[in-house]
Coordinates of C-alpha atoms (C1' of nucleotides) in Angstrom, one line a residue:
Chain A
X1 CA -6.3 22.7 16.3
X2 CA -5.2 26.1 15.0
X3 CA -4.0 26.8 11.6
X4 CA -0.2 26.8 11.8
X5 CA 0.7 27.7 8.2
X6 CA -0.8 30.2 5.8
X7 CA -1.5 27.3 3.4
X8 CA -1.3 23.8 4.8
X9 CA -0.3 20.8 2.8
X10 CA -3.9 19.7 2.9
X11 CA -5.2 23.0 1.7
X12 CA -2.7 22.9 -1.1
X13 CA -3.9 19.4 -2.1
X14 CA -7.5 20.6 -2.3
X15 CA -6.6 23.6 -4.4
X16 CA -4.3 21.7 -6.7
X17 CA -6.8 19.0 -7.3
X18 CA -9.7 21.4 -8.0
X19 CA -7.6 23.5 -10.5
X20 CA -6.4 20.5 -12.4
X21 CA -9.8 18.6 -12.4
X22 CA -11.4 21.8 -13.7
X23 CA -8.9 22.0 -16.6
X24 CA -9.2 18.3 -17.4
X25 CA -13.0 18.6 -17.5
X26 CA -12.7 21.7 -19.8
X27 CA -10.4 19.9 -22.2
X28 CA -12.6 16.7 -22.2
X29 CA -15.7 18.8 -23.0
X30 CA -13.8 20.7 -25.7
X31 CA -12.9 17.3 -27.3
X32 CA -16.5 16.2 -27.2
X33 CA -15.8 13.6 -24.6
X34 CA -17.7 12.6 -21.4
X35 CA -16.9 13.9 -17.9
X36 CA -14.2 12.6 -15.6
X37 CA -16.7 10.5 -13.5
X38 CA -17.3 8.4 -16.5
X39 CA -13.6 7.9 -17.0
X40 CA -13.3 6.7 -13.3
X41 CA -16.0 4.2 -13.8
X42 CA -14.7 2.9 -17.1
X43 CA -11.1 2.6 -15.7
X44 CA -12.2 0.8 -12.6
X45 CA -14.0 -1.7 -14.7
X46 CA -11.0 -2.1 -17.1
X47 CA -8.7 -2.9 -14.2
X48 CA -11.1 -5.4 -12.8
X49 CA -10.8 -9.1 -13.7
X50 CA -13.0 -9.9 -16.7
X51 CA -13.8 -6.2 -17.0
X52 CA -16.6 -6.3 -14.6
X53 CA -17.5 -5.4 -11.0
X54 CA -20.4 -5.7 -8.6
X55 CA -22.3 -2.5 -8.1
X56 CA -21.2 -2.0 -4.5
X57 CA -17.5 -2.8 -5.4
X58 CA -17.6 -0.2 -8.1
X59 CA -19.2 2.3 -5.8
X60 CA -16.6 1.8 -3.1
X61 CA -13.7 2.1 -5.6
X62 CA -15.1 5.4 -6.8
X63 CA -16.0 6.6 -3.3
X64 CA -19.5 7.3 -4.3
X65 CA -22.9 6.4 -2.9
X66 CA -24.7 3.2 -3.9
X67 CA -27.7 4.9 -5.3
X68 CA -25.6 7.2 -7.4
X69 CA -23.8 4.2 -9.0
X70 CA -27.1 2.8 -10.2
X71 CA -27.9 6.0 -12.1
X72 CA -24.4 6.4 -13.4
X73 CA -24.5 2.9 -14.8
X74 CA -27.9 3.7 -16.2
X75 CA -26.4 6.5 -18.3
X76 CA -23.3 4.5 -19.3
X77 CA -25.6 1.6 -20.3
X78 CA -27.9 3.9 -22.3
X79 CA -25.0 4.8 -24.6
X80 CA -23.6 1.3 -24.8
X81 CA -20.3 1.8 -22.8
X82 CA -21.3 -0.7 -20.1
X83 CA -23.7 -3.6 -19.9
X84 CA -25.6 -5.0 -16.9
X85 CA -25.2 -8.6 -16.0
X86 CA -27.0 -10.6 -13.3
X87 CA -24.9 -12.6 -11.0
X88 CA -25.6 -16.3 -11.7
X89 CA -24.5 -17.4 -8.2
X90 CA -26.2 -14.7 -6.2
X91 CA -29.5 -13.6 -7.6
X92 CA -29.5 -10.3 -5.7
X93 CA -26.2 -9.1 -7.2
X94 CA -25.6 -7.3 -10.5
X95 CA -22.4 -6.7 -12.4
X96 CA -21.4 -3.7 -14.5
X97 CA -19.5 -5.1 -17.5
X98 CA -17.3 -3.0 -19.7
X99 CA -18.2 -3.3 -23.5
X100 CA -15.7 -3.0 -26.3
X101 CA -17.1 0.5 -27.0
X102 CA -16.5 1.4 -23.4
X103 CA -13.0 0.2 -23.6
X104 CA -12.4 2.4 -26.7
X105 CA -14.0 5.4 -25.1
X106 CA -11.8 5.1 -22.1
X107 CA -8.7 5.0 -24.3
X108 CA -10.0 8.1 -26.2
X109 CA -10.4 9.9 -22.9
X110 CA -7.0 9.0 -21.7
X111 CA -5.5 10.6 -24.8
X112 CA -6.7 13.9 -23.4
X113 CA -6.6 13.1 -19.7
X114 CA -3.1 11.5 -19.6
X115 CA -1.1 14.3 -21.3
X116 CA -3.0 16.9 -19.3
X117 CA -2.0 15.3 -16.0
X118 CA 1.6 14.8 -17.3
X119 CA 1.8 18.5 -18.1
X120 CA 0.0 20.1 -15.2
X121 CA 1.1 17.8 -12.5
X122 CA 4.0 15.4 -13.2
X123 CA 6.0 17.9 -15.2
X124 CA 6.1 20.3 -12.2
X125 CA 7.9 17.7 -10.0
X126 CA 11.2 15.9 -10.2
X127 CA 11.1 12.1 -10.4
X128 CA 12.1 11.9 -6.8
X129 CA 9.5 14.4 -5.7
X130 CA 6.7 12.6 -7.5
X131 CA 7.8 9.3 -5.9
X132 CA 7.9 10.9 -2.5
X133 CA 4.5 12.5 -2.8
X134 CA 3.1 9.2 -4.1
X135 CA 4.6 7.3 -1.1
X136 CA 3.1 9.9 1.4
X137 CA -0.3 9.7 -0.1
X138 CA -0.4 5.9 -0.3
X139 CA 0.4 5.9 3.4
X140 CA -2.5 8.4 4.0
X141 CA -4.8 6.1 2.0
X142 CA -3.6 3.0 3.9
X143 CA -4.2 4.6 7.2
X144 CA -7.8 5.5 6.2
X145 CA -8.5 2.1 4.8
X146 CA -7.4 0.5 8.1
X147 CA -9.9 2.6 10.0
Chain B
X1 CA 0.5 8.3 -22.7
X2 CA 0.5 4.9 -21.1
X3 CA 0.2 4.3 -17.4
X4 CA 3.7 3.8 -16.0
X5 CA 2.9 2.9 -12.4
X6 CA 0.2 0.8 -10.9
X7 CA -0.9 3.9 -8.9
X8 CA 0.5 7.2 -10.0
X9 CA 1.0 10.1 -7.6
X10 CA -2.0 11.8 -9.2
X11 CA -4.2 8.8 -8.7
X12 CA -3.1 8.6 -5.1
X13 CA -3.9 12.2 -4.6
X14 CA -7.5 11.7 -6.0
X15 CA -8.1 8.7 -3.8
X16 CA -6.7 10.2 -0.6
X17 CA -8.7 13.4 -1.1
X18 CA -11.9 11.5 -1.7
X19 CA -11.5 9.2 1.3
X20 CA -10.7 12.1 3.6
X21 CA -13.4 14.4 2.4
X22 CA -15.9 11.6 2.7
X23 CA -14.9 11.1 6.4
X24 CA -14.9 14.8 7.1
X25 CA -18.4 15.2 5.7
X26 CA -19.6 12.2 7.7
X27 CA -18.3 13.7 11.0
X28 CA -19.7 17.2 10.2
X29 CA -23.1 15.7 9.5
X30 CA -22.9 13.6 12.7
X31 CA -22.2 16.8 14.7
X32 CA -25.2 18.6 13.0
X33 CA -22.9 20.9 11.1
X34 CA -23.2 22.0 7.4
X35 CA -21.3 20.5 4.6
X36 CA -17.7 21.3 3.6
X37 CA -18.7 23.6 0.7
X38 CA -20.1 26.0 3.3
X39 CA -16.9 25.9 5.3
X40 CA -14.9 26.8 2.2
X41 CA -17.1 29.8 1.5
X42 CA -17.0 31.0 5.1
X43 CA -13.3 30.5 5.3
X44 CA -12.6 32.4 2.1
X45 CA -14.6 35.3 3.4
X46 CA -12.9 35.2 6.8
X47 CA -9.5 35.5 5.2
X48 CA -10.6 38.4 2.9
X49 CA -10.1 42.0 3.9
X50 CA -13.2 43.3 5.8
X51 CA -14.6 39.7 5.6
X52 CA -16.1 40.3 2.2
X53 CA -15.6 39.3 -1.4
X54 CA -17.2 40.1 -4.7
X55 CA -19.2 37.1 -6.0
X56 CA -16.8 36.3 -8.9
X57 CA -13.8 36.6 -6.5
X58 CA -15.4 34.1 -4.2
X59 CA -16.3 31.8 -7.1
X60 CA -12.7 31.8 -8.4
X61 CA -11.2 31.1 -5.0
X62 CA -13.6 28.1 -4.6
X63 CA -13.1 26.9 -8.1
X64 CA -16.8 26.9 -8.7
X65 CA -19.1 28.3 -11.3
X66 CA -20.5 31.8 -11.0
X67 CA -24.2 30.7 -11.1
X68 CA -23.4 28.2 -8.5
X69 CA -22.1 30.8 -6.1
X70 CA -25.3 32.8 -6.4
X71 CA -27.3 29.9 -5.0
X72 CA -24.8 28.9 -2.4
X73 CA -24.8 32.5 -1.1
X74 CA -28.7 32.3 -1.2
X75 CA -28.6 29.4 1.2
X76 CA -25.9 30.9 3.5
X77 CA -27.9 34.2 3.5
X78 CA -31.1 32.4 4.3
X79 CA -29.7 31.1 7.6
X80 CA -27.9 34.3 8.4
X81 CA -24.3 33.2 8.0
X82 CA -23.6 35.7 5.2
X83 CA -25.1 39.0 4.0
X84 CA -25.3 40.5 0.6
X85 CA -24.0 44.0 0.1
X86 CA -24.2 46.1 -3.1
X87 CA -21.0 47.7 -4.3
X88 CA -21.3 51.5 -3.9
X89 CA -18.6 52.2 -6.5
X90 CA -19.8 49.7 -9.2
X91 CA -23.5 49.3 -9.2
X92 CA -23.3 45.9 -11.0
X93 CA -21.2 44.3 -8.3
X94 CA -22.3 42.5 -5.2
X95 CA -20.3 41.5 -2.1
X96 CA -20.8 38.5 0.1
X97 CA -20.2 39.6 3.6
X98 CA -19.5 37.3 6.6
X99 CA -21.8 37.9 9.6
X100 CA -20.8 37.3 13.2
X101 CA -22.9 34.2 13.1
X102 CA -21.0 33.0 10.0
X103 CA -17.7 33.6 11.8
X104 CA -18.9 31.5 14.8
X105 CA -20.2 28.7 12.5
X106 CA -16.9 28.5 10.7
X107 CA -15.1 28.2 14.1
X108 CA -17.5 25.5 15.2
X109 CA -16.9 23.6 11.9
X110 CA -13.1 23.9 12.3
X111 CA -13.4 22.2 15.7
X112 CA -14.4 19.1 13.8
X113 CA -12.6 19.6 10.5
X114 CA -9.2 20.6 11.9
X115 CA -8.6 17.6 14.2
X116 CA -9.9 15.3 11.5
X117 CA -7.3 16.5 9.0
X118 CA -4.7 16.4 11.6
X119 CA -5.4 12.8 12.4
X120 CA -6.1 11.4 8.9
X121 CA -3.6 13.5 7.0
X122 CA -0.9 15.3 8.9
X123 CA -0.3 12.5 11.5
X124 CA 0.6 10.1 8.7
X125 CA 3.5 12.3 7.6
X126 CA 6.7 13.5 9.2
X127 CA 7.2 17.3 9.5
X128 CA 9.7 17.2 6.6
X129 CA 7.4 15.1 4.4
X130 CA 4.4 17.4 5.0
X131 CA 6.6 20.4 4.1
X132 CA 7.9 18.6 1.0
X133 CA 4.4 17.7 -0.2
X134 CA 3.2 21.2 0.5
X135 CA 6.1 22.7 -1.5
X136 CA 5.4 20.4 -4.4
X137 CA 1.7 21.1 -4.5
X138 CA 2.2 24.9 -4.3
X139 CA 4.4 24.6 -7.3
X140 CA 1.7 22.7 -9.2
X141 CA -0.8 25.4 -8.2
X142 CA 1.5 28.2 -9.3
X143 CA 2.1 26.6 -12.6
X144 CA -1.6 26.3 -13.2
X145 CA -2.3 29.9 -12.1
X146 CA 0.4 31.1 -14.6
X147 CA -1.4 29.4 -17.5
Chain C
dG1 C1' -21.8 45.9 -26.3
dA2 C1' -19.3 43.9 -22.4
dA3 C1' -18.9 42.9 -17.3
dG4 C1' -21.2 41.3 -13.1
dA5 C1' -24.7 38.8 -11.2
dT6 C1' -29.0 36.3 -11.1
dT7 C1' -32.7 33.1 -12.9
dG8 C1' -35.1 29.0 -15.6
dA9 C1' -34.6 24.6 -17.3
dT10 C1' -32.2 20.5 -17.1
dT11 C1' -29.3 17.1 -15.2
dC12 C1' -27.3 15.0 -11.5
dC13 C1' -26.7 13.8 -6.5
dT14 C1' -28.5 12.2 -2.0
dC15 C1' -31.7 10.3 1.4
dA16 C1' -35.1 7.3 2.5
dA17 C1' -38.2 3.8 1.1
dT18 C1' -38.8 -0.3 -1.8
dC19 C1' -38.2 -4.7 -4.1
dT20 C1' -35.9 -9.1 -4.5
dT21 C1' -33.0 -12.8 -3.1
dC22 C1' -30.4 -14.9 0.4
Chain D
dG1 C1' -34.5 -10.2 8.8
dA2 C1' -30.4 -8.7 6.3
dA3 C1' -27.6 -7.9 1.9
dG4 C1' -27.7 -6.1 -2.7
dA5 C1' -29.6 -3.1 -5.8
dT6 C1' -33.0 0.1 -7.6
dT7 C1' -36.5 3.9 -7.5
dG8 C1' -39.1 8.4 -5.9
dA9 C1' -38.8 12.8 -4.1
dG10 C1' -36.2 16.7 -2.8
dG11 C1' -31.7 19.6 -3.2
dA12 C1' -27.9 21.0 -5.5
dA13 C1' -25.0 21.8 -9.7
dT14 C1' -24.7 23.2 -14.6
dC15 C1' -25.8 25.6 -19.0
dA16 C1' -27.8 29.1 -21.4
dA17 C1' -30.6 33.1 -21.3
dT18 C1' -31.7 37.4 -18.9
dC19 C1' -31.3 41.7 -16.4
dT20 C1' -28.7 45.6 -15.0
dT21 C1' -25.0 48.8 -14.9
dC22 C1' -20.7 50.2 -16.9

DNA sequence: GAAGATTGATTCCTCAATCTTC
DNA sequence: GAAGATTGAGGAATCAATCTTC
């Protein structure tokens, strides 16, 4: 209930994330690349079977609202990184489908994003520490998912 | 350059943060309280000497743009949680100053925010793990600050 | 002319209402 | 009538331009 430490683990997490995201965004913009939100969407699609996801699936993976995903896909579609596809089995549903251009763009972004995270985050931790942090956070995620 | 793990520590951090922030926002809204961004601003001011900060100091602590802070303070000022104060020594500068109402509002928000973090985050980790995660993240923050 | 802050225009996000298909 | 997705309207974030004081 009361703050026990000057800076809690949670507060440190928020600050670390904000600082790093800020720097990643800066470097992406500098390289003439889109913002991180686009990367997240493209990467979620690339991981998915057949490179496509239903709108609500994509939204939940990105922890974003459903209406927001419609407009995000609008913008990605407008520049040809994603295509919309109606679901043949359920006429209500729509897929977002990664295009070859979208696949290439994600790879280009990773060339900036990956090394930046490696330098600012991973390089600050030993292998064991990174693994421990990862395990802790996966447990936090699992607990939330269960709820 | 290539992804070495299915879910890296960094990816887990992003997901954990998004899920928890989402739930905190939901509970704050449910309790009729303002959003988390307001809490961050109020808390930054409360920690500061005399409960006030220059606009650019507040902006940098929140990792937010300078123009954004002007409008955020506009809103906080409009409902009496913060007051503006000109700097007597440097006529260009302006302070954001926490009001008593602002202090009370932050405390009210913490009654929701604190226990939520305790439950969703801290309770998932042992004392040692929390301390280890905290130490790691503080190191990440320090490295970024130095740059 | 540079630092500190604000404002105007644009883009983006969010809520509620809508449309379509089940 | 409910699930899935989109749209319209209002609020918030961003960029560049502006104003003021140093």
